Amino acid sequence: MQIRGGSSKGVYFLKSDLPEDTDLRDKVLLAVMGGGDIRQIDGLGGAHPLTSKIGIISPSEREGIDVDYLFVQAVVGENRVDTTPNCGNILAGVGPFAIESGLVQPTEGKTKVDVYMVNSGNRCELEVITPEGKVEYEGDASIDGVPGSASPLICNYMDLAGSACGKLLPTGKICDVVNGISVTCIDNGMPVVLLRSRDFNITGYETSDELNANTELKQKLEEIRLQLGPMMNLGDVNDKVVPKMSLIAAPTAGGHISTRTFIPHVCHSAVGVLGAVSVATACILPGSVADGITIIPDGNPKNISVEHPSGEFSVNLEIAGTPTSPEVVKAGLLRTARLLSKGETYISTSIWKGNKK
Ligand code: NQM
């Protein structure tokens, strides 16, 4: 199936339909998406990181979990995939996919789909609207980055800390200095590096196109990213799409923080779901680079609004721990999803040749 999940679009497979061998599986997936061509003209990929995504779903054997979900990023313009990060947008489409493909039986009104995210080992509860036992795609929920409105899909993420890096603060510090720039490295669902826009002599309110054209900025960010990879327990990140680099500034539209996020070489037209959760989490940690830029609301849970180039993204953080060392135990957010197509995709026979399974 092709499904728009949140503000991304992906091709979703049943794991049982794909080769068991990982190398062959990845070759097949690359062939589906359009290989290493920057336009992905010979495949289903949309020639942009947000539309070059894949979800692989299988029934789960884990207690309390309905389905396992593996996210695969087909790297545009390069003949390779990356399974290091998770994707919270594609995750939103996993609920409808699980129901449409019969992995989860719908219940009247609403159906809860418990998902285990294989990439990071975390859990998310999805709530899909299912009147008369059918997925309802139409509705009046709107999310920035997607035109129109659709049926609301609630995502409740549990215990995301250290999803890919092993620790919430992977370097062991709230702030590090690299190439003379202060950064906060955090992983609450997505490895993200927060940097102050003003340290790069930009406002942080530029459009994503303007920032994508700024090669000097992109080079500076990449130099910092490559140094931080090993410090964040991610190893050599030359070939990885994490950590994401989020340039922050004071909010301008009633939110709590403004962001421009490189994922990691293209500036996101909005912000990634788990990227936003990591940024929001950094905002509540005393001493991060967001300290002094953001004003955090009192109370618990806290609704943190992360501004981005096409609007804002609200993350509801349920917090435990102490005021000096808060812990996010649950992150709730709103997405929508839409089934775009169901069918067969064709792969050249040469891809399969010489392979057994
Ligand atoms: O952060 C973009 C997106 C994403 C990933 C990216 C995502 C997430 O907008 O959970 O959703 O950061 O590559 O789909």
PDB file of N, CA, C and O in Angstrom, residues 204-235:
ATOM      1  N   GLY A 204      17.041  32.177  11.843  1.00  0.00           N
ATOM      2  CA  GLY A 204      16.296  30.965  12.207  1.00  0.00           C
ATOM      3  C   GLY A 204      14.853  31.055  11.745  1.00  0.00           C
ATOM      4  O   GLY A 204      14.052  30.160  12.018  1.00  0.00           O
ATOM      5  N   TYR A 205      14.507  32.143  11.033  1.00  0.00           N
ATOM      6  CA  TYR A 205      13.136  32.288  10.521  1.00  0.00           C
ATOM      7  C   TYR A 205      13.128  32.236   8.988  1.00  0.00           C
ATOM      8  O   TYR A 205      12.114  32.512   8.348  1.00  0.00           O
ATOM      9  N   GLU A 206      14.272  31.893   8.379  1.00  0.00           N
ATOM     10  CA  GLU A 206      14.365  31.790   6.920  1.00  0.00           C
ATOM     11  C   GLU A 206      13.441  30.669   6.436  1.00  0.00           C
ATOM     12  O   GLU A 206      13.072  29.772   7.209  1.00  0.00           O
ATOM     13  N   THR A 207      13.113  30.688   5.149  1.00  0.00           N
ATOM     14  CA  THR A 207      12.324  29.586   4.589  1.00  0.00           C
ATOM     15  C   THR A 207      13.249  28.378   4.407  1.00  0.00           C
ATOM     16  O   THR A 207      14.480  28.529   4.357  1.00  0.00           O
ATOM     17  N   SER A 208      12.648  27.189   4.253  1.00  0.00           N
ATOM     18  CA  SER A 208      13.509  26.014   4.051  1.00  0.00           C
ATOM     19  C   SER A 208      14.257  26.128   2.725  1.00  0.00           C
ATOM     20  O   SER A 208      15.404  25.692   2.620  1.00  0.00           O
ATOM     21  N   ASP A 209      13.639  26.731   1.706  1.00  0.00           N
ATOM     22  CA  ASP A 209      14.343  26.905   0.423  1.00  0.00           C
ATOM     23  C   ASP A 209      15.573  27.797   0.601  1.00  0.00           C
ATOM     24  O   ASP A 209      16.642  27.511   0.058  1.00  0.00           O
ATOM     25  N   GLU A 210      15.399  28.881   1.361  1.00  0.00           N
ATOM     26  CA  GLU A 210      16.549  29.780   1.595  1.00  0.00           C
ATOM     27  C   GLU A 210      17.680  29.024   2.290  1.00  0.00           C
ATOM     28  O   GLU A 210      18.845  29.141   1.924  1.00  0.00           O
ATOM     29  N   LEU A 211      17.317  28.223   3.284  1.00  0.00           N
ATOM     30  CA  LEU A 211      18.351  27.495   4.022  1.00  0.00           C
ATOM     31  C   LEU A 211      18.963  26.394   3.158  1.00  0.00           C
ATOM     32  O   LEU A 211      20.165  26.132   3.234  1.00  0.00           O
ATOM     33  N   ASN A 212      18.156  25.768   2.322  1.00  0.00           N
ATOM     34  CA  ASN A 212      18.698  24.729   1.432  1.00  0.00           C
ATOM     35  C   ASN A 212      19.701  25.310   0.437  1.00  0.00           C
ATOM     36  O   ASN A 212      20.588  24.611  -0.040  1.00  0.00           O
ATOM     37  N   ALA A 213      19.556  26.594   0.145  1.00  0.00           N
ATOM     38  CA  ALA A 213      20.481  27.237  -0.802  1.00  0.00           C
ATOM     39  C   ALA A 213      21.752  27.733  -0.110  1.00  0.00           C
ATOM     40  O   ALA A 213      22.700  28.160  -0.766  1.00  0.00           O
ATOM     41  N   ASN A 214      21.776  27.674   1.219  1.00  0.00           N
ATOM     42  CA  ASN A 214      22.911  28.205   1.979  1.00  0.00           C
ATOM     43  C   ASN A 214      23.980  27.111   2.167  1.00  0.00           C
ATOM     44  O   ASN A 214      24.025  26.402   3.181  1.00  0.00           O
ATOM     45  N   THR A 215      24.854  26.979   1.167  1.00  0.00           N
ATOM     46  CA  THR A 215      25.824  25.861   1.187  1.00  0.00           C
ATOM     47  C   THR A 215      26.843  26.017   2.321  1.00  0.00           C
ATOM     48  O   THR A 215      27.299  25.027   2.882  1.00  0.00           O
ATOM     49  N   GLU A 216      27.179  27.276   2.659  1.00  0.00           N
ATOM     50  CA  GLU A 216      28.153  27.483   3.729  1.00  0.00           C
ATOM     51  C   GLU A 216      27.594  26.966   5.061  1.00  0.00           C
ATOM     52  O   GLU A 216      28.273  26.278   5.815  1.00  0.00           O
ATOM     53  N   LEU A 217      26.333  27.290   5.318  1.00  0.00           N
ATOM     54  CA  LEU A 217      25.679  26.823   6.543  1.00  0.00           C
ATOM     55  C   LEU A 217      25.625  25.302   6.560  1.00  0.00           C
ATOM     56  O   LEU A 217      25.957  24.662   7.569  1.00  0.00           O
ATOM     57  N   LYS A 218      25.248  24.714   5.428  1.00  0.00           N
ATOM     58  CA  LYS A 218      25.102  23.258   5.377  1.00  0.00           C
ATOM     59  C   LYS A 218      26.443  22.564   5.645  1.00  0.00           C
ATOM     60  O   LYS A 218      26.502  21.549   6.315  1.00  0.00           O
ATOM     61  N   GLN A 219      27.507  23.172   5.128  1.00  0.00           N
ATOM     62  CA  GLN A 219      28.834  22.587   5.346  1.00  0.00           C
ATOM     63  C   GLN A 219      29.226  22.661   6.827  1.00  0.00           C
ATOM     64  O   GLN A 219      29.740  21.699   7.386  1.00  0.00           O
ATOM     65  N   LYS A 220      28.938  23.813   7.454  1.00  0.00           N
ATOM     66  CA  LYS A 220      29.263  23.959   8.883  1.00  0.00           C
ATOM     67  C   LYS A 220      28.483  22.934   9.707  1.00  0.00           C
ATOM     68  O   LYS A 220      29.021  22.317  10.625  1.00  0.00           O
ATOM     69  N   LEU A 221      27.198  22.760   9.378  1.00  0.00           N
ATOM     70  CA  LEU A 221      26.372  21.812  10.127  1.00  0.00           C
ATOM     71  C   LEU A 221      26.901  20.388   9.956  1.00  0.00           C
ATOM     72  O   LEU A 221      26.948  19.612  10.900  1.00  0.00           O
ATOM     73  N   GLU A 222      27.306  20.061   8.721  1.00  0.00           N
ATOM     74  CA  GLU A 222      27.780  18.700   8.465  1.00  0.00           C
ATOM     75  C   GLU A 222      29.087  18.427   9.202  1.00  0.00           C
ATOM     76  O   GLU A 222      29.282  17.334   9.733  1.00  0.00           O
ATOM     77  N   GLU A 223      29.967  19.442   9.262  1.00  0.00           N
ATOM     78  CA  GLU A 223      31.228  19.240   9.993  1.00  0.00           C
ATOM     79  C   GLU A 223      30.941  18.936  11.469  1.00  0.00           C
ATOM     80  O   GLU A 223      31.558  18.058  12.068  1.00  0.00           O
ATOM     81  N   ILE A 224      29.979  19.649  12.031  1.00  0.00           N
ATOM     82  CA  ILE A 224      29.628  19.431  13.449  1.00  0.00           C
ATOM     83  C   ILE A 224      28.973  18.055  13.609  1.00  0.00           C
ATOM     84  O   ILE A 224      29.288  17.289  14.517  1.00  0.00           O
ATOM     85  N   ARG A 225      28.091  17.729  12.687  1.00  0.00           N
ATOM     86  CA  ARG A 225      27.356  16.453  12.753  1.00  0.00           C
ATOM     87  C   ARG A 225      28.316  15.259  12.736  1.00  0.00           C
ATOM     88  O   ARG A 225      28.197  14.330  13.531  1.00  0.00           O
ATOM     89  N   LEU A 226      29.297  15.328  11.836  1.00  0.00           N
ATOM     90  CA  LEU A 226      30.227  14.199  11.700  1.00  0.00           C
ATOM     91  C   LEU A 226      31.052  14.009  12.974  1.00  0.00           C
ATOM     92  O   LEU A 226      31.356  12.889  13.360  1.00  0.00           O
ATOM     93  N   GLN A 227      31.386  15.125  13.632  1.00  0.00           N
ATOM     94  CA  GLN A 227      32.136  15.005  14.890  1.00  0.00           C
ATOM     95  C   GLN A 227      31.261  14.451  16.004  1.00  0.00           C
ATOM     96  O   GLN A 227      31.711  13.719  16.870  1.00  0.00           O
ATOM     97  N   LEU A 228      29.971  14.823  15.969  1.00  0.00           N
ATOM     98  CA  LEU A 228      29.081  14.405  17.056  1.00  0.00           C
ATOM     99  C   LEU A 228      28.623  12.955  16.934  1.00  0.00           C
ATOM    100  O   LEU A 228      28.258  12.345  17.936  1.00  0.00           O
ATOM    101  N   GLY A 229      28.634  12.396  15.730  1.00  0.00           N
ATOM    102  CA  GLY A 229      28.173  11.008  15.531  1.00  0.00           C
ATOM    103  C   GLY A 229      28.767  10.053  16.561  1.00  0.00           C
ATOM    104  O   GLY A 229      28.036   9.447  17.368  1.00  0.00           O
ATOM    105  N   PRO A 230      30.108   9.907  16.602  1.00  0.00           N
ATOM    106  CA  PRO A 230      30.693   8.988  17.591  1.00  0.00           C
ATOM    107  C   PRO A 230      30.406   9.425  19.033  1.00  0.00           C
ATOM    108  O   PRO A 230      30.178   8.585  19.895  1.00  0.00           O
ATOM    109  N   MET A 231      30.379  10.741  19.289  1.00  0.00           N
ATOM    110  CA  MET A 231      30.115  11.209  20.658  1.00  0.00           C
ATOM    111  C   MET A 231      28.702  10.855  21.101  1.00  0.00           C
ATOM    112  O   MET A 231      28.400  10.757  22.283  1.00  0.00           O
ATOM    113  N   MET A 232      27.794  10.683  20.109  1.00  0.00           N
ATOM    114  CA  MET A 232      26.394  10.345  20.433  1.00  0.00           C
ATOM    115  C   MET A 232      26.152   8.835  20.365  1.00  0.00           C
ATOM    116  O   MET A 232      25.000   8.388  20.320  1.00  0.00           O
ATOM    117  N   ASN A 233      27.218   8.070  20.325  1.00  0.00           N
ATOM    118  CA  ASN A 233      27.126   6.598  20.242  1.00  0.00           C
ATOM    119  C   ASN A 233      26.506   6.128  18.929  1.00  0.00           C
ATOM    120  O   ASN A 233      25.939   5.039  18.861  1.00  0.00           O
ATOM    121  N   LEU A 234      26.611   6.943  17.888  1.00  0.00           N
ATOM    122  CA  LEU A 234      26.049   6.540  16.595  1.00  0.00           C
ATOM    123  C   LEU A 234      27.151   6.089  15.641  1.00  0.00           C
ATOM    124  O   LEU A 234      26.869   5.678  14.514  1.00  0.00           O
ATOM    125  N   GLY A 235      28.392   6.188  16.084  1.00  0.00           N
ATOM    126  CA  GLY A 235      29.520   5.791  15.234  1.00  0.00           C
ATOM    127  C   GLY A 235      29.731   6.779  14.100  1.00  0.00           C
ATOM    128  O   GLY A 235      29.389   7.962  14.217  1.00  0.00           O
TER     129      GLY A 235
END
